[in-house]
Coordinates of C-alpha atoms in Angstrom, one line a residue:
X1 CA 99.6 117.5 87.4
X2 CA 102.7 116.3 89.2
X3 CA 103.0 112.6 89.5
X4 CA 105.6 110.4 91.3
X5 CA 106.0 106.7 90.4
X6 CA 107.8 104.6 93.0
X7 CA 109.4 101.5 91.4
X8 CA 109.4 103.0 87.9
X9 CA 112.0 100.5 86.7
X10 CA 109.8 97.5 87.5
X11 CA 107.4 96.0 85.0
X12 CA 104.3 97.7 86.3
X13 CA 106.2 100.9 86.9
X14 CA 107.6 101.0 83.4
X15 CA 104.2 100.6 81.9
X16 CA 102.8 103.4 84.1
X17 CA 105.7 105.7 83.3
X18 CA 105.0 105.2 79.6
X19 CA 101.4 106.1 79.9
X20 CA 102.1 109.1 82.1
X21 CA 104.6 110.5 79.7
X22 CA 102.2 110.0 76.8
X23 CA 99.6 112.0 78.8
X24 CA 102.3 114.7 79.3
X25 CA 102.1 114.5 83.1
X26 CA 104.9 116.1 85.0
X27 CA 106.3 112.8 86.1
X28 CA 109.2 111.9 88.5
X29 CA 110.6 108.4 88.7
X30 CA 111.6 107.2 92.2
X31 CA 113.9 104.3 91.9
X32 CA 116.8 102.6 93.6
X33 CA 119.0 102.4 90.5
X34 CA 118.5 105.2 88.0
X35 CA 120.7 103.5 85.5
X36 CA 117.9 101.0 84.9
X37 CA 115.6 103.7 83.6
X38 CA 114.9 103.5 79.9
X39 CA 113.1 106.9 79.8
X40 CA 114.7 110.4 80.2
X41 CA 112.6 111.8 83.1
X42 CA 113.3 113.6 86.3
X43 CA 114.5 111.0 88.8
X44 CA 114.9 110.6 92.5
X45 CA 117.3 107.8 93.3
X46 CA 116.3 106.6 96.7
X47 CA 115.5 103.4 98.6
X48 CA 111.8 103.5 99.4
X49 CA 112.6 103.1 103.1
X50 CA 114.8 106.2 103.0
X51 CA 112.2 108.5 101.5
X52 CA 111.4 111.6 103.5
X53 CA 108.4 114.0 103.5
X54 CA 110.5 116.5 101.6
X55 CA 111.0 113.9 98.8
X56 CA 107.3 113.6 98.1
X57 CA 106.4 117.3 98.8
X58 CA 104.5 119.0 96.0
X59 CA 103.2 115.9 94.1
X60 CA 99.5 115.7 93.4
X61 CA 99.7 111.9 93.3
X62 CA 102.1 109.0 94.1
X63 CA 101.7 105.7 92.4
X64 CA 103.6 102.9 94.3
X65 CA 104.4 99.9 92.2
X66 CA 106.9 98.5 94.7
X67 CA 107.5 94.8 94.4
X68 CA 109.6 92.5 96.6
X69 CA 110.2 88.8 97.3
X70 CA 110.1 89.7 101.0
X71 CA 106.4 89.6 102.0
X72 CA 107.0 91.6 105.2
X73 CA 108.2 94.5 103.1
X74 CA 104.6 95.3 101.9
X75 CA 103.2 96.5 105.3
X76 CA 106.4 98.3 106.0
X77 CA 106.2 100.2 102.7
X78 CA 102.6 101.3 103.3
X79 CA 103.4 102.3 106.8
X80 CA 106.3 104.4 105.5
X81 CA 104.3 106.1 102.8
X82 CA 101.3 106.9 105.0
X83 CA 103.5 108.4 107.6
X84 CA 105.3 110.5 105.0
X85 CA 102.1 111.7 103.4
X86 CA 100.2 112.3 106.7
X87 CA 98.7 115.8 106.8
X88 CA 99.1 116.3 103.0
X89 CA 96.6 116.3 100.1
X90 CA 98.8 114.0 98.0
X91 CA 97.0 111.0 96.6
X92 CA 98.6 107.6 97.2
X93 CA 97.7 104.8 94.8
X94 CA 99.2 101.5 95.7
X95 CA 99.3 98.5 93.4
X96 CA 98.7 95.5 95.6
X97 CA 97.7 91.9 95.3
X98 CA 94.7 90.3 93.6
X99 CA 94.8 87.6 96.4
X100 CA 93.0 90.2 98.6
X101 CA 89.9 90.2 96.3
X102 CA 86.7 88.5 97.2
X103 CA 85.7 85.6 94.9
X104 CA 82.1 86.8 94.5
X105 CA 79.5 89.3 95.7
X106 CA 78.8 87.2 98.9
X107 CA 82.2 88.4 100.1
X108 CA 82.7 85.2 102.1
X109 CA 86.0 84.0 100.5
X110 CA 88.9 85.6 98.9
X111 CA 91.2 84.6 96.0
X112 CA 93.8 83.8 98.7
X113 CA 91.5 81.0 100.0
X114 CA 92.0 79.2 96.7
X115 CA 95.8 79.4 96.9
X116 CA 98.1 76.6 98.2
X117 CA 98.8 76.9 101.9
X118 CA 102.4 77.9 101.4
X119 CA 101.4 81.0 99.4
X120 CA 98.9 82.3 102.0
X121 CA 101.4 84.0 104.3
X122 CA 102.3 86.3 101.4
X123 CA 98.5 87.1 101.0
X124 CA 98.2 87.8 104.7
X125 CA 101.0 90.3 104.4
X126 CA 99.2 92.0 101.5
X127 CA 96.0 92.2 103.6
X128 CA 97.9 93.8 106.4
X129 CA 99.4 96.3 104.0
X130 CA 96.0 97.2 102.7
X131 CA 94.7 97.6 106.3
X132 CA 97.4 100.1 107.0
X133 CA 96.1 102.3 104.2
X134 CA 92.5 101.9 105.4
X135 CA 93.5 103.0 108.9
X136 CA 95.4 106.1 107.7
X137 CA 94.2 109.6 107.0
X138 CA 95.9 109.6 103.6
X139 CA 93.8 109.8 100.4
X140 CA 94.7 106.3 99.4
X141 CA 93.6 103.8 96.7
X142 CA 94.5 100.1 96.9
X143 CA 94.5 98.6 93.4
X144 CA 94.3 94.8 93.1
X145 CA 95.1 93.1 89.8
X146 CA 92.8 90.3 88.6
X147 CA 93.6 86.6 88.7
X148 CA 96.0 86.8 85.7
X149 CA 98.3 89.8 85.5
X150 CA 100.1 89.5 82.2
X151 CA 103.4 91.3 81.6
X152 CA 103.8 90.7 77.9
X153 CA 100.2 90.9 76.7
X154 CA 99.4 93.9 74.5
X155 CA 97.4 97.0 75.4
X156 CA 93.8 96.9 74.2
X157 CA 92.8 100.3 75.6
X158 CA 89.7 98.7 77.2
X159 CA 89.0 97.6 80.7
X160 CA 86.4 97.4 83.4
X161 CA 86.8 98.5 87.0
X162 CA 85.4 97.3 90.3
X163 CA 85.9 97.6 94.0
X164 CA 86.8 94.4 96.0
X165 CA 85.4 91.5 94.0
X166 CA 87.3 89.6 91.3
X167 CA 86.2 90.7 87.9
X168 CA 85.7 88.4 84.8
X169 CA 85.3 89.1 81.1
X170 CA 82.6 87.8 78.9
X171 CA 84.5 84.5 78.6
X172 CA 84.7 84.1 82.4
X173 CA 88.4 85.0 82.2
X174 CA 90.0 87.2 84.9
X175 CA 92.9 88.9 83.3
X176 CA 94.6 92.3 82.4
X177 CA 97.8 93.2 80.8
X178 CA 100.4 95.4 82.5
X179 CA 99.8 97.9 79.7
X180 CA 96.1 98.2 80.3
X181 CA 96.6 98.2 84.1
X182 CA 98.9 101.2 83.6
X183 CA 96.2 102.9 81.5
X184 CA 93.6 102.3 84.3
X185 CA 96.0 103.7 87.0
X186 CA 96.8 106.9 85.1
X187 CA 93.1 107.3 84.3
X188 CA 92.3 107.1 88.0
X189 CA 95.0 109.7 88.8
X190 CA 93.4 112.1 86.3
X191 CA 89.8 111.2 86.9
X192 CA 89.4 110.0 90.5
X193 CA 86.6 107.5 91.3
X194 CA 88.1 105.3 94.0
X195 CA 89.5 107.7 96.6
X196 CA 89.9 106.0 100.0
X197 CA 88.6 102.8 98.4
X198 CA 89.8 99.5 97.0
X199 CA 89.9 99.2 93.2
X200 CA 90.4 96.3 90.8
X201 CA 90.8 96.2 87.0
X202 CA 90.2 93.5 84.4
X203 CA 89.5 93.1 80.7
X204 CA 85.9 93.4 79.7

């Protein structure tokens, strides 16, 4: 299986790259600055907005872990990637925002509704980014982390998955480590269950 990881030098991207290499997947890192890579892997040094269809040709799946302080970039990124991958069979898995998740099964309110007003514009940008995927013909999956997304927490090797509602563990905590999120992402690449669907991950 041929996998591309966009943003492989970021925290989520590094975690995904580690798992992909452990699984011996044929992995290419797509990054803006290859000097920041800590792993010796095939690399494409390219700004995400400069990617072309030829750059992503031949991959079975692309995991996008792009992150930016500019909220308007997220819809642009998904528009760029869905345009590039239109008419292909390449799977596109985008790591998005937990703010887009519903709080409970009633699906009346989202995590964003609990956030301070000044943070809600970023959440709206993430919703728009997700809607771009949903409107496309690409084989997409939008992955939303839980309430607490923990960069330094260890891998447990255990997690639960859901669709669009915030998940909690047995202690009513909604958390996942970057390491276990990476495990879930690569598991989804190898064993698809959420094609053209939303997906969320949390500890059990």
